Amino acid sequence: MIRWATLDDIEEMSKVHATTWKSAYKGILSQKFLQTLSDTYWVNGFRKGMEGQKRIFAVAVENHEIVGVIGFGKNRWDFVETIAEIYSLYILPSHQNKQYGKKLIDFAIEALTEKGYTKVMLNVVDKNTPARLFYEKMSFVNTQQIMTSEIAGARFNCLVYERFM
């Protein structure tokens, strides 16, 4: 089941992010950083985003457990009001390849379309081939734009993908 996230979900959402990062970014980000990554690392950011209504979150739920999270809303790069952004999409490794990612993307696209957005963009780590293939399957196109990011002293490239509604 896909539903809107609530403030009561924040700790479980953060745990999904942490668990997924430890799997998806192994060999990409610092192993020391990933090993020490707390399950509560994103709690404050999620709370601020939800309370300030700057970010929208939806969750995938299976047997009363949150197994996936998507964050989306107004884009951070462009001042064009009709361009949205998917900030994050993480599915627990144990629940990947079960259509949760597709369902969360579809949920977000529908919500963004209802708000008048005509295009959505996202960043994906260039070395995260499974994620890139997933987004391409979901009709996102690599714009060939590269953004450099840094987390815990590790620099890496992200590719900008876009999809028209």
PDB file of C-alpha atoms in Angstrom:
ATOM      1  CA  MET A   1       0.000   0.000   0.000  1.00  0.00           C
ATOM      2  CA  ILE A   2       1.188   3.512  -0.823  1.00  0.00           C
ATOM      3  CA  ARG A   3       0.080   6.379   1.411  1.00  0.00           C
ATOM      4  CA  TRP A   4       1.066   9.883   2.445  1.00  0.00           C
ATOM      5  CA  ALA A   5       3.708   9.978   5.170  1.00  0.00           C
ATOM      6  CA  THR A   6       2.950  11.536   8.549  1.00  0.00           C
ATOM      7  CA  LEU A   7       5.160  12.963  11.281  1.00  0.00           C
ATOM      8  CA  ASP A   8       4.684   9.670  13.143  1.00  0.00           C
ATOM      9  CA  ASP A   9       6.511   7.886  10.286  1.00  0.00           C
ATOM     10  CA  ILE A  10       9.717   9.936  10.415  1.00  0.00           C
ATOM     11  CA  GLU A  11      11.886   7.553  12.460  1.00  0.00           C
ATOM     12  CA  GLU A  12      10.906   4.554  10.347  1.00  0.00           C
ATOM     13  CA  MET A  13      11.476   6.570   7.145  1.00  0.00           C
ATOM     14  CA  SER A  14      14.960   7.525   8.340  1.00  0.00           C
ATOM     15  CA  LYS A  15      15.729   3.880   9.082  1.00  0.00           C
ATOM     16  CA  VAL A  16      14.700   2.905   5.531  1.00  0.00           C
ATOM     17  CA  HIS A  17      17.081   5.543   4.161  1.00  0.00           C
ATOM     18  CA  ALA A  18      19.984   4.413   6.371  1.00  0.00           C
ATOM     19  CA  THR A  19      19.497   0.718   5.623  1.00  0.00           C
ATOM     20  CA  THR A  20      19.248   1.332   1.899  1.00  0.00           C
ATOM     21  CA  TRP A  21      22.255   3.671   1.796  1.00  0.00           C
ATOM     22  CA  LYS A  22      24.411   1.002   3.460  1.00  0.00           C
ATOM     23  CA  SER A  23      23.553  -1.357   0.610  1.00  0.00           C
ATOM     24  CA  ALA A  24      23.234   0.954  -2.411  1.00  0.00           C
ATOM     25  CA  TYR A  25      26.316   3.072  -1.757  1.00  0.00           C
ATOM     26  CA  LYS A  26      28.725   0.340  -0.656  1.00  0.00           C
ATOM     27  CA  GLY A  27      31.923   0.968  -2.600  1.00  0.00           C
ATOM     28  CA  ILE A  28      30.735   4.439  -3.633  1.00  0.00           C
ATOM     29  CA  LEU A  29      30.714   6.301  -0.310  1.00  0.00           C
ATOM     30  CA  SER A  30      33.172   5.905   2.550  1.00  0.00           C
ATOM     31  CA  GLN A  31      32.718   2.507   4.204  1.00  0.00           C
ATOM     32  CA  LYS A  32      33.470   4.110   7.581  1.00  0.00           C
ATOM     33  CA  PHE A  33      30.693   6.652   7.004  1.00  0.00           C
ATOM     34  CA  LEU A  34      28.231   3.935   5.994  1.00  0.00           C
ATOM     35  CA  GLN A  35      29.111   1.734   8.989  1.00  0.00           C
ATOM     36  CA  THR A  36      28.529   4.598  11.412  1.00  0.00           C
ATOM     37  CA  LEU A  37      25.420   5.926   9.648  1.00  0.00           C
ATOM     38  CA  SER A  38      22.702   6.170  12.275  1.00  0.00           C
ATOM     39  CA  ASP A  39      19.148   5.013  11.647  1.00  0.00           C
ATOM     40  CA  THR A  40      18.060   8.466  12.876  1.00  0.00           C
ATOM     41  CA  TYR A  41      20.387  10.457  10.562  1.00  0.00           C
ATOM     42  CA  TRP A  42      17.487  11.977   8.542  1.00  0.00           C
ATOM     43  CA  VAL A  43      14.936  12.484  11.348  1.00  0.00           C
ATOM     44  CA  ASN A  44      15.497  16.225  11.830  1.00  0.00           C
ATOM     45  CA  GLY A  45      15.606  16.925   8.090  1.00  0.00           C
ATOM     46  CA  PHE A  46      12.384  15.013   7.488  1.00  0.00           C
ATOM     47  CA  ARG A  47      10.676  16.810  10.361  1.00  0.00           C
ATOM     48  CA  LYS A  48      11.726  20.256   9.084  1.00  0.00           C
ATOM     49  CA  GLY A  49      10.687  19.405   5.540  1.00  0.00           C
ATOM     50  CA  MET A  50       7.278  18.105   6.574  1.00  0.00           C
ATOM     51  CA  GLU A  51       6.493  20.765   9.166  1.00  0.00           C
ATOM     52  CA  GLY A  52       7.554  23.547   6.808  1.00  0.00           C
ATOM     53  CA  GLN A  53       5.605  21.893   3.981  1.00  0.00           C
ATOM     54  CA  LYS A  54       8.691  22.235   1.774  1.00  0.00           C
ATOM     55  CA  ARG A  55       8.840  18.527   1.028  1.00  0.00           C
ATOM     56  CA  ILE A  56       6.194  15.940   0.407  1.00  0.00           C
ATOM     57  CA  PHE A  57       6.695  12.319   1.416  1.00  0.00           C
ATOM     58  CA  ALA A  58       4.868   9.110   0.644  1.00  0.00           C
ATOM     59  CA  VAL A  59       5.609   5.653   1.984  1.00  0.00           C
ATOM     60  CA  ALA A  60       5.179   2.071   0.835  1.00  0.00           C
ATOM     61  CA  VAL A  61       3.804  -0.128   3.607  1.00  0.00           C
ATOM     62  CA  GLU A  62       3.806  -3.921   3.861  1.00  0.00           C
ATOM     63  CA  ASN A  63       2.440  -5.708   6.938  1.00  0.00           C
ATOM     64  CA  HIS A  64       2.318  -2.416   8.893  1.00  0.00           C
ATOM     65  CA  GLU A  65       6.032  -1.764   8.186  1.00  0.00           C
ATOM     66  CA  ILE A  66       7.379   1.068   6.041  1.00  0.00           C
ATOM     67  CA  VAL A  67       9.463  -0.569   3.313  1.00  0.00           C
ATOM     68  CA  GLY A  68       9.933   2.389   0.964  1.00  0.00           C
ATOM     69  CA  VAL A  69      10.008   6.188   0.996  1.00  0.00           C
ATOM     70  CA  ILE A  70       9.813   8.864  -1.691  1.00  0.00           C
ATOM     71  CA  GLY A  71      10.382  12.572  -1.126  1.00  0.00           C
ATOM     72  CA  PHE A  72       9.359  15.125  -3.744  1.00  0.00           C
ATOM     73  CA  GLY A  73       8.218  18.692  -4.349  1.00  0.00           C
ATOM     74  CA  LYS A  74       9.428  21.969  -5.850  1.00  0.00           C
ATOM     75  CA  ASN A  75      12.825  21.650  -7.519  1.00  0.00           C
ATOM     76  CA  ARG A  76      15.936  23.088  -5.879  1.00  0.00           C
ATOM     77  CA  TRP A  77      17.826  24.121  -9.038  1.00  0.00           C
ATOM     78  CA  ASP A  78      15.507  26.010 -11.310  1.00  0.00           C
ATOM     79  CA  PHE A  79      13.140  28.881 -10.729  1.00  0.00           C
ATOM     80  CA  VAL A  80      10.660  27.534 -13.263  1.00  0.00           C
ATOM     81  CA  GLU A  81       7.511  26.907 -11.249  1.00  0.00           C
ATOM     82  CA  THR A  82       6.389  23.957 -13.376  1.00  0.00           C
ATOM     83  CA  ILE A  83       9.482  21.810 -12.728  1.00  0.00           C
ATOM     84  CA  ALA A  84       9.345  19.454  -9.744  1.00  0.00           C
ATOM     85  CA  GLU A  85      12.020  17.291  -8.158  1.00  0.00           C
ATOM     86  CA  ILE A  86      12.148  13.833  -6.662  1.00  0.00           C
ATOM     87  CA  TYR A  87      14.559  14.347  -3.778  1.00  0.00           C
ATOM     88  CA  SER A  88      14.870  10.729  -2.761  1.00  0.00           C
ATOM     89  CA  LEU A  89      13.513   7.252  -3.374  1.00  0.00           C
ATOM     90  CA  TYR A  90      14.657   4.384  -1.185  1.00  0.00           C
ATOM     91  CA  ILE A  91      13.274   0.867  -0.864  1.00  0.00           C
ATOM     92  CA  LEU A  92      14.589  -1.584   1.733  1.00  0.00           C
ATOM     93  CA  PRO A  93      16.936  -4.054  -0.013  1.00  0.00           C
ATOM     94  CA  SER A  94      14.714  -6.927   1.154  1.00  0.00           C
ATOM     95  CA  HIS A  95      11.736  -5.362  -0.657  1.00  0.00           C
ATOM     96  CA  GLN A  96      13.333  -4.266  -3.923  1.00  0.00           C
ATOM     97  CA  ASN A  97      12.060  -5.734  -7.191  1.00  0.00           C
ATOM     98  CA  LYS A  98       8.536  -5.953  -5.762  1.00  0.00           C
ATOM     99  CA  GLN A  99       7.124  -2.922  -7.635  1.00  0.00           C
ATOM    100  CA  TYR A 100       7.305  -0.571  -4.620  1.00  0.00           C
ATOM    101  CA  GLY A 101       9.628   1.825  -6.450  1.00  0.00           C
ATOM    102  CA  LYS A 102       7.302   1.956  -9.452  1.00  0.00           C
ATOM    103  CA  LYS A 103       4.249   2.488  -7.248  1.00  0.00           C
ATOM    104  CA  LEU A 104       5.939   5.305  -5.321  1.00  0.00           C
ATOM    105  CA  ILE A 105       7.075   7.008  -8.553  1.00  0.00           C
ATOM    106  CA  ASP A 106       3.554   6.698  -9.998  1.00  0.00           C
ATOM    107  CA  PHE A 107       2.093   8.135  -6.775  1.00  0.00           C
ATOM    108  CA  ALA A 108       4.497  11.103  -6.860  1.00  0.00           C
ATOM    109  CA  ILE A 109       3.957  11.780 -10.583  1.00  0.00           C
ATOM    110  CA  GLU A 110       0.184  11.817 -10.094  1.00  0.00           C
ATOM    111  CA  ALA A 111       0.433  14.187  -7.104  1.00  0.00           C
ATOM    112  CA  LEU A 112       2.844  16.513  -8.927  1.00  0.00           C
ATOM    113  CA  THR A 113       0.687  16.550 -12.064  1.00  0.00           C
ATOM    114  CA  GLU A 114      -2.338  17.514  -9.952  1.00  0.00           C
ATOM    115  CA  LYS A 115      -0.296  20.445  -8.583  1.00  0.00           C
ATOM    116  CA  GLY A 116       0.407  21.676 -12.127  1.00  0.00           C
ATOM    117  CA  TYR A 117       3.979  20.488 -12.619  1.00  0.00           C
ATOM    118  CA  THR A 118       4.885  19.524 -16.192  1.00  0.00           C
ATOM    119  CA  LYS A 119       8.338  18.037 -15.644  1.00  0.00           C
ATOM    120  CA  VAL A 120      10.153  16.283 -12.807  1.00  0.00           C
ATOM    121  CA  MET A 121      13.905  16.034 -12.296  1.00  0.00           C
ATOM    122  CA  LEU A 122      16.124  13.975 -10.011  1.00  0.00           C
ATOM    123  CA  ASN A 123      19.779  13.263  -9.286  1.00  0.00           C
ATOM    124  CA  VAL A 124      21.211   9.755  -9.289  1.00  0.00           C
ATOM    125  CA  VAL A 125      24.741   8.762  -8.303  1.00  0.00           C
ATOM    126  CA  ASP A 126      26.544   7.940 -11.551  1.00  0.00           C
ATOM    127  CA  LYS A 127      27.968   4.668 -10.182  1.00  0.00           C
ATOM    128  CA  ASN A 128      24.563   3.475  -8.973  1.00  0.00           C
ATOM    129  CA  THR A 129      23.773   1.480 -12.111  1.00  0.00           C
ATOM    130  CA  PRO A 130      20.698  -0.336 -10.709  1.00  0.00           C
ATOM    131  CA  ALA A 131      19.073   3.010  -9.833  1.00  0.00           C
ATOM    132  CA  ARG A 132      19.928   4.497 -13.226  1.00  0.00           C
ATOM    133  CA  LEU A 133      18.395   1.512 -15.021  1.00  0.00           C
ATOM    134  CA  PHE A 134      15.286   1.726 -12.828  1.00  0.00           C
ATOM    135  CA  TYR A 135      14.739   5.424 -13.597  1.00  0.00           C
ATOM    136  CA  GLU A 136      15.292   4.843 -17.311  1.00  0.00           C
ATOM    137  CA  LYS A 137      12.678   2.070 -17.184  1.00  0.00           C
ATOM    138  CA  MET A 138      10.359   4.613 -15.515  1.00  0.00           C
ATOM    139  CA  SER A 139      10.764   6.945 -18.556  1.00  0.00           C
ATOM    140  CA  PHE A 140      13.351   9.280 -17.024  1.00  0.00           C
ATOM    141  CA  VAL A 141      16.014  10.502 -19.459  1.00  0.00           C
ATOM    142  CA  ASN A 142      19.638  11.265 -18.619  1.00  0.00           C
ATOM    143  CA  THR A 143      20.155  14.963 -19.461  1.00  0.00           C
ATOM    144  CA  GLN A 144      23.960  14.470 -19.544  1.00  0.00           C
ATOM    145  CA  GLN A 145      24.264  17.148 -16.841  1.00  0.00           C
ATOM    146  CA  ILE A 146      26.685  16.172 -14.073  1.00  0.00           C
ATOM    147  CA  MET A 147      26.569  17.549 -10.548  1.00  0.00           C
ATOM    148  CA  THR A 148      29.345  16.901  -8.049  1.00  0.00           C
ATOM    149  CA  SER A 149      28.355  16.147  -4.459  1.00  0.00           C
ATOM    150  CA  GLU A 150      30.269  15.439  -1.285  1.00  0.00           C
ATOM    151  CA  ILE A 151      29.257  13.454   1.772  1.00  0.00           C
ATOM    152  CA  ALA A 152      31.600  12.632   4.641  1.00  0.00           C
ATOM    153  CA  GLY A 153      34.617  13.652   2.584  1.00  0.00           C
ATOM    154  CA  ALA A 154      33.713  11.445  -0.367  1.00  0.00           C
ATOM    155  CA  ARG A 155      33.220  13.286  -3.654  1.00  0.00           C
ATOM    156  CA  PHE A 156      31.045  11.665  -6.298  1.00  0.00           C
ATOM    157  CA  ASN A 157      29.155  12.598  -9.431  1.00  0.00           C
ATOM    158  CA  CYS A 158      25.408  12.633  -9.828  1.00  0.00           C
ATOM    159  CA  LEU A 159      23.608  12.575 -13.150  1.00  0.00           C
ATOM    160  CA  VAL A 160      20.513  14.707 -13.667  1.00  0.00           C
ATOM    161  CA  TYR A 161      17.518  12.836 -15.058  1.00  0.00           C
ATOM    162  CA  GLU A 162      14.208  14.330 -16.193  1.00  0.00           C
ATOM    163  CA  ARG A 163      10.759  13.153 -17.165  1.00  0.00           C
ATOM    164  CA  PHE A 164       7.956  15.119 -18.754  1.00  0.00           C
ATOM    165  CA  MET A 165       4.507  14.440 -17.361  1.00  0.00           C
TER     166      MET A 165
END
